[in-house]
Amino acid sequence: TQYSFKEVFGTLVVQKELFDVVAKPLVEDLIRGKNGLLFTYGVTGSGKTHTMTGSPGDGGLLPRCLDMIFNSIGPFQAKRFVFKLDDKNGVEVQCEVDALLERQKRDAMPVPKTPSGRRQMDPEFADMINVQDHCKVEEVDEDNVYSVFVSYIEIYNNYIYDLLEETPFEPIKPKWNSCNTPVRNADLIPPQSKLLREDQNHNMYVTGCTEVEVKSTEEAFEVFWRGQKKRRIANTQLNRESSRSHSVFIIKLAQAPLDADGDNVLQEKEQIILSQLSLVDLAGSERTNRTKAEGSRLREAGNINQSLMTLRTCIEVLRENQMYGTNKMVPYRDSKLTLLFKNYFDGEGKVRMIVCVNPKAEDYEESLQVMRFAEMTQEVEVARPVDRALCGLTPGRRYRNQAFREELARKLELRGGPIDGGTEEQSALETFMQNFPPLPPCELVDINDEQMFPKLIEVLEQRRKMRQTLSEEFSKNVLAFKKILQDFDSNVASKEKYFQGKLAERDKTITVQKTEMERLEKKIKTLEYKIEILEKTTTIYEEDKRSLQQELENKNQKLQRQVSDKRRLEARLQGMVTETTIKWEKECERRVAAKQLEMQNKLWVKDEKLKQLKAIVTEPKTEKPERPSRERDREKPVPRSVSPSPVTNTPPVRLRHRRSRSAGERWVDHKPPSNLPTDTVLQPHVPHAITVAAASEKALAKCDKYMLTHQELASDGEIETKLIKGDVFKTRGGGQAVQFTDIETLKQESPTGRKRSSPSNPDPPEDAADSDWTDVETRCSVAVEMRAGSVLGPGYQHHAQPK
């Protein structure tokens, strides 16, 4: 059995290679504002959790995804609580004051905070996130700020639970009776689960789920590890730590552009992008006859298999809708797992699936089912591009603002820095005062001191002149500065007018471009509407084409069936015609033969009558002896009950040519027991003849000639012996038929011409056979037939022609 996949990894593949092929494109799409779904699928004990989490020293897909995200957005992260998630699966930007209050409130909380990068990590998972690859996304928008939020849920017995809740995680509670004692052997009450809701963008989310803002890979993975400890696992016959629920680790990335100065975040909701990456560790499918599960383990296995079967059904319906153009309803609501990720299957993001296969022989059949389902899912296309909002600001704002601040700090540092401003001002005043002449020492001892006062007056006069000179110079400098300012103002005004003209031209150009864009947008909408109509028309035509093709195929099949039926009917009719033709030909031959036989018998009877009439006419006129039997027969017919009634359908007799006597023919010599010995010298003798007293089928079957010895009283009172000869033929019924062809007469006469007198009026005995009193005409027109298979012994069937 062979199955085809996009990528196949061997047993020695490392986690980094698997991450680069499968998960890295999903992280790149996440930072670019697109959604992604990655889940592991396979039988229990095939390595799904190991693929997702990893092992010490070799982190799995989840820690590598977190590390790549923070390596890419590390220097562009917003301060904590700048982005705030609401209860309706949305995000908003807080002002700096509200974010500062939130941070102060968090710092004042007594609960331990999530670790920062400087804090020592838990040694239980420190080796898993010690990834040295430093993988990152190359093209990251540097004018955006980012924040990462993580949440962790599990789907257990088709209920959704938050693994990051701080409330004690209690197992399923039993029912309690009126005596405040648990009911034994009763159904358990499932705990209150989280509900699924649909936001304004028709995306599914879990209400009331804890979402934690994280700033590093270590902090995010510690949150995951805290929830992982609460996940339900159990020991089964197939896996020592078998996952009894589907776990979903959700990474949300919020990003928003900076303002024009590059200092603050824009608070417009239209500019905020919230993308999501879901990492799903599905529970393995298992057969209860192998795990020997009982009780709660059995119920868990049933719910796991049911949710996986619903996932498979949804994928099959999506594949059928895409391949055949149908519009069947996808049963997302049959399971919480499929309902949660309904948006991904409808095209709101990219979906990747990792199929884990256990090479054990016991899992062969289940692994075939898993690979068959995974191969089918490759034919389902769900990803579609997501439009990203344009902020319209100049790119590179962050670096320009940063460069400006660095230059300002450098200049202030050259001037002494902005922190010691009072000392700078004081030193300048002291420098200015040092330019004046120093005052002489003033020690007045007497009021009439004439040396001190003139010196003081001279110094003060010098200072007054110097001050006046400085005032005049200051006035000149002020006038010059005013003139420079006026020139600068005029230049600025001229430049402002110039720029206003340019801006007016640009506004006109922008207005024209906006008008053109609106026209093009309308044209695009019109073309999209036409394309949609054409697609619908194409779909209708394709459906009509399929229906017509199906109808054409049905008609072709029907026509082929009709042609084959017609051919069979023609062959059958041809066979019937041939059979009927052969039947009628045989029937005609039979009738012709019967008619010929009938005519021959009639001719023979007429010949006999003519012979008898000639004998009577040519006979000398003597006293004719009486024939009481003939007269009695004529006066009163004797009933012929011994012989059966004649059969109207004469059996077909095939005429045969008489063979010569030298051909070695065999005869049947039929001598009835009623014949009298004649004691004549000439006796009829036929060589190789079978002598019988009564005709039998056995005798007739062995011979092809028949001879009947018949005795009767002649007109002169002598006994006349007639040898009636005929040919033996086989009948269609399987019996034998005799056709009489010749008569030989043996007659004994007295040499003196005296005729023997016959007894006068002999009465026929009552029990005499009918054949003894049958005249020659009747006997010569009788055919004897022995039917095949008769159990009554030899029997006769006489076929006599009417006189």
Coordinates of N, CA and C in Angstrom, one line a residue, residues 102-111 113:
E102 N -1.8 50.4 34.8 CA -1.9 48.9 34.8 C -0.6 48.3 35.3
R103 N 0.5 48.9 34.8 CA 1.8 48.3 35.3 C 2.1 48.5 36.7
Q104 N 1.7 49.7 37.3 CA 1.8 49.9 38.7 C 1.0 49.0 39.5
K105 N -0.2 48.7 39.0 CA -1.1 47.8 39.7 C -0.6 46.4 39.7
R106 N 0.0 46.0 38.6 CA 0.6 44.7 38.5 C 1.8 44.6 39.4
D107 N 2.6 45.6 39.5 CA 3.8 45.6 40.4 C 3.4 45.5 41.9
A108 N 2.2 46.0 42.2 CA 1.8 46.1 43.6 C 1.1 44.7 44.0
M109 N 0.8 43.9 43.0 CA 0.1 42.6 43.4 C 1.1 41.7 44.1
P110 N 0.6 40.9 45.1 CA 1.5 40.1 45.9 C 1.8 38.8 45.1
V111 N 1.1 38.4 44.1 CA 1.3 37.1 43.4 C 2.6 37.2 42.7
K113 N 5.2 37.2 39.8 CA 5.1 37.5 38.4 C 5.8 36.5 37.5

